[in-house]
Short mmCIF file of C-alpha atoms in Angstrom, two decimals:
data_model
loop_
_atom_site.label_atom_id
_atom_site.label_comp_id
_atom_site.label_asym_id
_atom_site.label_seq_id
_atom_site.Cartn_x
_atom_site.Cartn_y
_atom_site.Cartn_z
CA MET E 1332 -66.13 7.34 -1.74
CA GLN E 1333 -65.17 3.91 -3.98
CA ALA E 1334 -61.91 5.91 -4.51
CA GLU E 1335 -61.34 6.01 -1.03
CA THR E 1336 -62.37 2.71 0.06
CA ASN E 1337 -59.88 1.54 -2.49
CA VAL E 1338 -56.79 3.40 -1.82
CA GLN E 1339 -57.25 2.64 2.05
CA PRO E 1340 -56.82 -1.38 1.78
CA ALA E 1341 -53.53 -0.33 -0.29
CA LYS E 1342 -51.77 1.59 2.03
CA ASP E 1343 -52.45 -1.13 4.77
CA ALA E 1344 -50.90 -3.79 2.41
CA ILE E 1345 -47.78 -1.35 2.17
CA ARG E 1346 -47.67 -1.31 5.80
CA PRO E 1347 -46.93 -4.99 6.72
CA ALA E 1348 -44.61 -5.15 4.27
CA ARG E 1349 -42.39 -2.04 5.37
CA GLU E 1350 -42.67 -3.68 8.89
CA SER E 1351 -41.98 -6.94 8.06
CA ARG E 1352 -38.89 -6.02 6.19
CA LEU E 1353 -37.62 -3.99 9.31
CA ALA E 1354 -38.94 -7.15 11.63
CA ARG E 1355 -36.58 -9.54 9.17
CA ILE E 1356 -33.61 -7.08 9.81
CA GLY E 1357 -34.12 -7.27 13.33
CA LYS E 1358 -34.20 -10.79 13.60
CA GLU E 1359 -30.85 -11.18 11.11
CA LEU E 1360 -29.52 -8.47 13.57
CA ASN E 1361 -30.53 -10.95 16.69
CA ARG E 1362 -29.75 -14.14 14.83
CA SER E 1363 -25.90 -12.05 14.32
CA LYS E 1364 -25.14 -10.23 17.09
CA HIS E 1365 -22.58 -13.05 18.45
CA TYR E 1366 -20.90 -12.15 15.40
CA TYR E 1367 -21.36 -8.40 15.62
CA LEU E 1368 -19.99 -8.75 19.41
CA LEU E 1369 -16.79 -10.39 18.32
CA MET E 1370 -16.35 -8.04 15.74
CA SER E 1371 -16.83 -4.69 17.77
CA PRO E 1372 -13.68 -4.06 19.62
CA TYR E 1373 -11.85 -4.13 16.17
CA MET E 1374 -14.49 -1.67 14.83
CA ILE E 1375 -14.34 0.80 17.54
CA ILE E 1376 -10.34 0.71 17.21
CA PHE E 1377 -10.73 0.95 13.36
CA PHE E 1378 -13.06 3.90 13.41
CA LEU E 1379 -11.54 5.86 16.64
CA PHE E 1380 -8.05 5.30 15.16
CA THR E 1381 -8.34 5.51 11.17
CA VAL E 1382 -11.64 6.33 10.37
CA ILE E 1383 -12.02 9.80 12.49
CA PRO E 1384 -8.32 10.69 12.14
CA VAL E 1385 -9.03 10.67 8.17
CA ALA E 1386 -12.40 12.24 8.44
CA LEU E 1387 -10.15 15.04 10.93
CA SER E 1388 -7.23 15.50 8.29
CA LEU E 1389 -9.61 16.12 5.56
CA GLY E 1390 -11.44 18.92 7.05
CA LEU E 1391 -8.35 20.34 8.39
CA SER E 1392 -6.75 20.60 5.25
CA PHE E 1393 -9.32 23.59 4.51
CA PHE E 1394 -7.72 25.04 7.31
CA TYR E 1395 -4.76 27.02 8.30
CA PHE E 1396 -3.64 25.59 11.77
CA ASN E 1397 0.06 26.24 13.59
CA MET E 1398 -0.99 24.25 16.66
CA LEU E 1399 -0.63 27.51 18.62
CA GLU E 1400 -3.51 30.03 17.02
CA PHE E 1401 -7.26 28.67 16.24
CA PRO E 1402 -7.84 27.02 13.18
CA ARG E 1403 -8.63 29.92 10.36
CA PHE E 1404 -10.99 28.43 7.31
CA VAL E 1405 -9.05 29.22 4.32
CA GLY E 1406 -10.64 27.30 1.64
CA TRP E 1407 -9.16 25.74 -1.42
CA GLN E 1408 -6.00 27.87 -0.45
CA ASN E 1409 -3.71 24.97 0.82
CA TYR E 1410 -4.23 22.90 -2.52
CA SER E 1411 -3.66 25.87 -4.55
CA ARG E 1412 -0.38 26.54 -2.71
CA LEU E 1413 0.27 22.20 -2.82
CA PHE E 1414 -0.02 22.16 -6.63
CA LEU E 1415 0.88 25.79 -8.27
CA ASN E 1416 3.71 27.23 -5.55
CA ASP E 1417 4.88 24.37 -3.72
CA ASP E 1418 8.28 23.11 -6.51
CA ILE E 1419 9.38 20.50 -3.59
CA PHE E 1420 5.82 19.06 -3.44
CA MET E 1421 5.81 18.48 -7.20
CA ILE E 1422 9.70 16.62 -7.22
CA ALA E 1423 7.95 14.73 -4.41
CA LEU E 1424 4.91 13.80 -6.38
CA LYS E 1425 7.70 12.76 -9.28
CA ASN E 1426 9.63 10.48 -7.06
CA THR E 1427 6.85 9.26 -5.07
CA LEU E 1428 4.86 8.23 -8.63
CA MET E 1429 8.17 6.79 -9.67
CA PHE E 1430 8.32 4.75 -6.67
CA ALA E 1431 5.04 3.52 -7.41
CA VAL E 1432 5.18 2.60 -10.98
CA ILE E 1433 8.21 1.05 -10.70
CA THR E 1434 9.26 -0.52 -7.35
CA GLY E 1435 5.26 -1.70 -7.24
CA PRO E 1436 4.60 -4.05 -9.74
CA ILE E 1437 8.01 -5.11 -9.67
CA SER E 1438 7.90 -6.00 -5.33
CA TYR E 1439 4.49 -7.37 -5.86
CA LEU E 1440 5.48 -9.78 -9.08
CA ALA E 1441 8.57 -10.63 -7.22
CA CYS E 1442 6.72 -11.88 -3.93
CA PHE E 1443 4.23 -13.89 -6.38
CA VAL E 1444 7.15 -15.56 -8.12
CA PHE E 1445 9.08 -16.53 -5.42
CA ALA E 1446 6.46 -17.59 -3.63
CA TRP E 1447 5.30 -19.85 -6.25
CA ILE E 1448 8.78 -21.40 -6.76
CA ILE E 1449 8.70 -21.85 -3.15
CA ASN E 1450 5.84 -23.47 -2.78
CA GLU E 1451 7.00 -26.15 -4.83
CA LEU E 1452 9.78 -27.15 -2.35
CA GLN E 1453 10.03 -30.03 0.51
CA PRO E 1454 8.26 -28.99 3.36
CA LYS E 1455 10.65 -27.99 5.35
CA VAL E 1456 12.75 -26.30 2.49
CA ARG E 1457 9.98 -24.53 2.07
CA ALA E 1458 9.97 -23.45 5.34
CA PHE E 1459 13.82 -22.31 5.62
CA MET E 1460 13.38 -20.31 2.34
CA THR E 1461 10.35 -18.67 3.82
CA LEU E 1462 12.39 -17.79 6.74
CA ILE E 1463 15.20 -16.58 4.53
CA PHE E 1464 13.60 -13.90 1.98
CA TYR E 1465 10.97 -12.82 4.80
CA ALA E 1466 13.81 -11.97 7.06
CA PRO E 1467 15.32 -8.93 5.99
CA SER E 1468 11.04 -7.53 6.29
CA ILE E 1469 11.44 -7.77 9.97
CA SER E 1470 14.59 -7.03 10.76
CA GLY E 1471 14.63 -3.48 11.97
CA ASN E 1472 17.01 -1.38 10.53
CA VAL E 1473 18.87 -3.92 8.61
CA PHE E 1474 18.93 -1.70 5.56
CA PHE E 1475 21.63 0.46 7.37
CA ILE E 1476 24.24 -2.69 5.67
CA TRP E 1477 23.61 -0.37 2.22
CA LEU E 1478 25.54 2.42 4.20
CA ILE E 1479 28.57 0.49 4.15
CA VAL E 1480 27.60 -0.90 1.13
CA PHE E 1481 27.32 2.19 -0.85
CA SER E 1482 29.83 4.05 1.76
CA GLY E 1483 31.22 7.27 -0.53
CA ASP E 1484 35.03 6.38 0.91
CA SER E 1485 37.21 3.82 -0.71
CA TYR E 1486 36.37 1.57 2.51
CA GLY E 1487 32.38 1.16 1.18
CA TYR E 1488 31.96 -2.33 -0.33
CA LEU E 1489 30.83 -0.97 -3.92
CA ASN E 1490 33.63 1.65 -3.76
CA GLY E 1491 36.25 -0.93 -3.37
CA PHE E 1492 35.26 -3.71 -5.10
CA LEU E 1493 35.40 -1.45 -8.14
CA MET E 1494 38.69 0.74 -7.58
CA LYS E 1495 40.28 -3.14 -7.81
CA ALA E 1496 38.63 -4.09 -10.94
CA GLY E 1497 40.19 -0.72 -12.24
CA PHE E 1498 35.95 0.46 -13.08
CA ILE E 1499 37.16 3.79 -11.56
CA LEU E 1500 39.89 5.89 -9.94
CA GLU E 1501 38.72 7.29 -7.41
CA PRO E 1502 35.57 6.82 -4.87
CA ILE E 1503 32.28 7.81 -6.07
CA GLN E 1504 29.66 9.41 -3.87
CA TRP E 1505 26.97 7.08 -3.99
CA LEU E 1506 24.36 8.80 -1.44
CA VAL E 1507 25.73 12.47 -2.09
CA ASN E 1508 25.16 12.67 -5.74
CA GLU E 1509 21.78 12.95 -7.17
CA LYS E 1510 22.25 11.01 -10.11
CA TYR E 1511 22.23 7.55 -7.82
CA ILE E 1512 20.64 8.60 -4.71
CA LEU E 1513 16.96 7.75 -6.47
CA PRO E 1514 18.17 4.19 -7.80
CA ILE E 1515 19.65 3.37 -5.00
CA VAL E 1516 16.59 3.74 -2.56
CA MET E 1517 14.88 1.96 -5.23
CA LEU E 1518 17.08 -1.31 -4.98
CA VAL E 1519 16.89 -0.90 -1.28
CA GLN E 1520 13.08 -1.06 -1.25
CA LEU E 1521 13.08 -3.65 -3.47
CA TRP E 1522 15.03 -5.44 -1.20
CA LEU E 1523 12.91 -5.43 1.79
CA SER E 1524 10.01 -5.80 -0.25
CA LEU E 1525 9.12 -9.49 0.28
CA GLY E 1526 7.11 -8.94 3.14
CA THR E 1527 3.62 -9.61 4.23
CA SER E 1528 2.62 -9.88 0.68
CA PHE E 1529 4.72 -13.22 0.35
CA LEU E 1530 3.28 -15.24 3.29
CA ALA E 1531 -0.08 -14.02 2.00
CA PHE E 1532 0.80 -15.68 -1.53
CA ILE E 1533 2.55 -18.59 0.50
CA ALA E 1534 -0.31 -18.78 2.41
CA GLY E 1535 -2.94 -18.98 -0.85
CA LEU E 1536 -0.75 -21.22 -2.58
CA GLN E 1537 -0.95 -23.56 -0.05
CA THR E 1538 -4.86 -23.19 0.35
CA ILE E 1539 -5.32 -24.40 -3.54
CA ASP E 1540 -7.47 -27.54 -4.13
CA ARG E 1541 -5.67 -30.05 -5.70
CA THR E 1542 -8.52 -31.38 -7.73
CA LEU E 1543 -8.65 -28.48 -9.90
CA ILE E 1544 -5.66 -29.03 -11.25
CA GLU E 1545 -6.67 -32.95 -11.68
CA ALA E 1546 -10.00 -31.24 -13.53
CA GLY E 1547 -8.08 -28.52 -15.09
CA ALA E 1548 -5.94 -31.66 -16.96
CA VAL E 1549 -9.11 -33.46 -17.99
CA ASP E 1550 -10.46 -30.44 -19.58
CA GLY E 1551 -7.43 -29.39 -21.61
CA ILE E 1552 -5.06 -27.65 -20.04
CA LYS E 1553 -1.64 -28.72 -21.06
CA ASN E 1554 1.02 -26.50 -19.12
CA ARG E 1555 2.01 -24.63 -15.96
CA TRP E 1556 1.54 -21.69 -17.35
CA GLN E 1557 -2.05 -22.25 -17.98
CA GLU E 1558 -2.57 -23.72 -14.57
CA LEU E 1559 -1.26 -20.62 -13.50
CA TRP E 1560 -3.64 -18.37 -15.27
CA PHE E 1561 -6.51 -20.42 -15.24
CA ILE E 1562 -6.65 -22.17 -12.10
CA THR E 1563 -4.02 -20.92 -9.38
CA LEU E 1564 -4.23 -16.92 -10.05
CA PRO E 1565 -8.00 -16.95 -9.56
CA SER E 1566 -8.07 -19.28 -6.77
CA MET E 1567 -5.99 -16.72 -5.14
CA ARG E 1568 -7.85 -13.65 -5.82
CA PRO E 1569 -8.31 -12.84 -2.12
CA GLN E 1570 -4.59 -13.01 -1.71
CA LEU E 1571 -4.12 -11.29 -4.88
CA MET E 1572 -6.04 -8.30 -3.50
CA PHE E 1573 -4.30 -7.87 -0.43
CA GLY E 1574 -0.81 -8.37 -1.67
CA ALA E 1575 -1.38 -5.49 -4.21
CA VAL E 1576 -2.98 -3.36 -1.26
CA MET E 1577 -0.30 -4.05 0.76
CA GLN E 1578 2.36 -3.04 -1.59
CA ILE E 1579 0.86 -0.12 -3.07
CA THR E 1580 0.51 1.12 0.40
CA ALA E 1581 4.39 0.54 1.30
CA SER E 1582 5.47 2.07 -2.66
CA PHE E 1583 3.59 5.16 -1.80
CA ALA E 1584 4.69 5.53 2.21
CA VAL E 1585 8.56 5.48 1.65
CA ALA E 1586 10.36 7.68 3.93
CA ASP E 1587 12.07 6.09 6.43
CA ILE E 1588 14.62 4.23 3.73
CA SER E 1589 15.20 7.45 2.33
CA ILE E 1590 15.97 9.33 5.32
CA ALA E 1591 18.41 6.70 6.73
CA LEU E 1592 20.27 6.65 3.50
CA ALA E 1593 20.17 10.08 1.76
CA GLY E 1594 19.34 12.18 4.52
CA PHE E 1595 16.54 14.64 5.41
CA PRO E 1596 16.46 16.34 3.43
CA SER E 1597 17.81 14.38 0.33
CA VAL E 1598 20.71 16.78 -1.99
CA ASN E 1599 18.69 18.61 -4.26
CA TYR E 1600 15.66 16.53 -3.06
CA ALA E 1601 16.28 13.90 -5.11
CA ALA E 1602 14.90 11.62 -2.65
CA HIS E 1603 12.06 13.48 -1.36
CA THR E 1604 8.60 11.67 -1.39
CA VAL E 1605 5.37 12.72 -0.71
CA VAL E 1606 5.61 11.32 2.85
CA THR E 1607 8.81 13.16 3.97
CA HIS E 1608 7.41 16.30 2.94
CA LEU E 1609 4.37 15.38 4.90
CA MET E 1610 6.55 15.01 8.11
CA ASP E 1611 8.48 18.09 6.78
CA PHE E 1612 5.47 20.15 7.38
CA GLY E 1613 3.58 17.94 10.02
CA THR E 1614 6.51 17.71 12.30
CA ILE E 1615 8.71 20.02 11.89
CA ARG E 1616 7.42 23.34 10.53
CA PHE E 1617 3.78 22.26 12.28
CA GLU E 1618 1.77 23.55 9.43
CA MET E 1619 -1.22 20.91 10.13
CA GLY E 1620 -3.29 22.11 7.78
CA TYR E 1621 -0.82 22.08 4.88
CA ALA E 1622 0.03 19.40 5.99
CA SER E 1623 -3.12 17.61 5.63
CA ALA E 1624 -3.70 18.74 2.63
CA ILE E 1625 -0.79 16.68 1.64
CA ALA E 1626 -2.13 13.76 3.29
CA THR E 1627 -5.18 13.80 1.68
CA VAL E 1628 -3.49 13.99 -1.58
CA LEU E 1629 -1.41 10.96 -0.53
CA PHE E 1630 -5.20 9.39 0.43
CA PHE E 1631 -6.23 9.93 -2.54
CA LEU E 1632 -3.49 8.70 -4.58
CA MET E 1633 -3.63 5.27 -2.36
CA ILE E 1634 -7.64 4.78 -2.95
CA GLY E 1635 -7.07 5.28 -7.23
CA SER E 1636 -4.18 3.08 -7.48
CA ASN E 1637 -6.39 0.64 -5.17
CA LYS E 1638 -9.14 0.73 -7.22
CA LEU E 1639 -7.21 0.47 -10.59
CA THR E 1640 -5.77 -2.70 -9.17
CA GLN E 1641 -9.03 -4.11 -8.58
CA LYS E 1642 -10.42 -3.54 -11.72
CA LEU E 1643 -7.11 -5.22 -13.49
CA LEU E 1644 -7.38 -8.34 -10.60
CA ARG E 1645 -10.93 -9.10 -11.92
CA LYS E 1646 -9.65 -9.87 -15.41
CA VAL E 1647 -7.53 -12.50 -13.76
CA GLY E 1648 -8.33 -16.12 -15.47
CA GLU E 1649 -10.67 -14.46 -17.91
#
């Protein structure tokens, strides 16, 4: 009887704590209801057009679906076909990883270096140079000018220059020879890479507190490189992360440039990427289950790359 009287107060003591915790959550939601109300349009749109399609694509990757018949569950068959029987996908995966490893870091560093240099200029000059560097990324299909540069006849700018200088005797088929196609597409991708990340870095450099630099000089920072590593980069972690996500996404999602310059498909699939492979099965062959498997693989590649980038950026300034 004594044990029962001891247990009952303990239960009564736990119940008010639980209720008070729920009450605190309710009060916090009530106090922040205006913020949630303002966020709700974006969150609804994001959930409807991003979260749900990604979840449906992940589920559909385990089905055979040709948009005419009802989806048929096939388990891991799409993935086994993708990695064991699809040689073209392996070429596309290799090309995509080359794009990510080469153009991703180079474009990321180029965005930051140019932003860092331009930030040191006078305001009017800085605004003009920002527009000059940002212009290619907002000019639509301006990359078609490279079709003239790398034209396969003697009227192409590069062939004309090389023939006039005596380096070659006859025109080179730049966009037909598989040896040149992938480097050319990478070059054009790098030319277009100074986009949103570049602007984010410019904005981040403008918001750095100058008193931190003065305090760093007092604490023993002796040159601009130390200032960059210990003050500038740690102060720009949000912009650095945003820029990394944008550049990784752009490097993995190359498709339009490859199709415009090298055709669809390119010669011997020399410029074939995971996204063009996805477009092939999703918009031409309408094998939606297989296309969803390709999209799922690409999604996890991007997630893994972003996680690795976050881990690396945490070490900045250490």
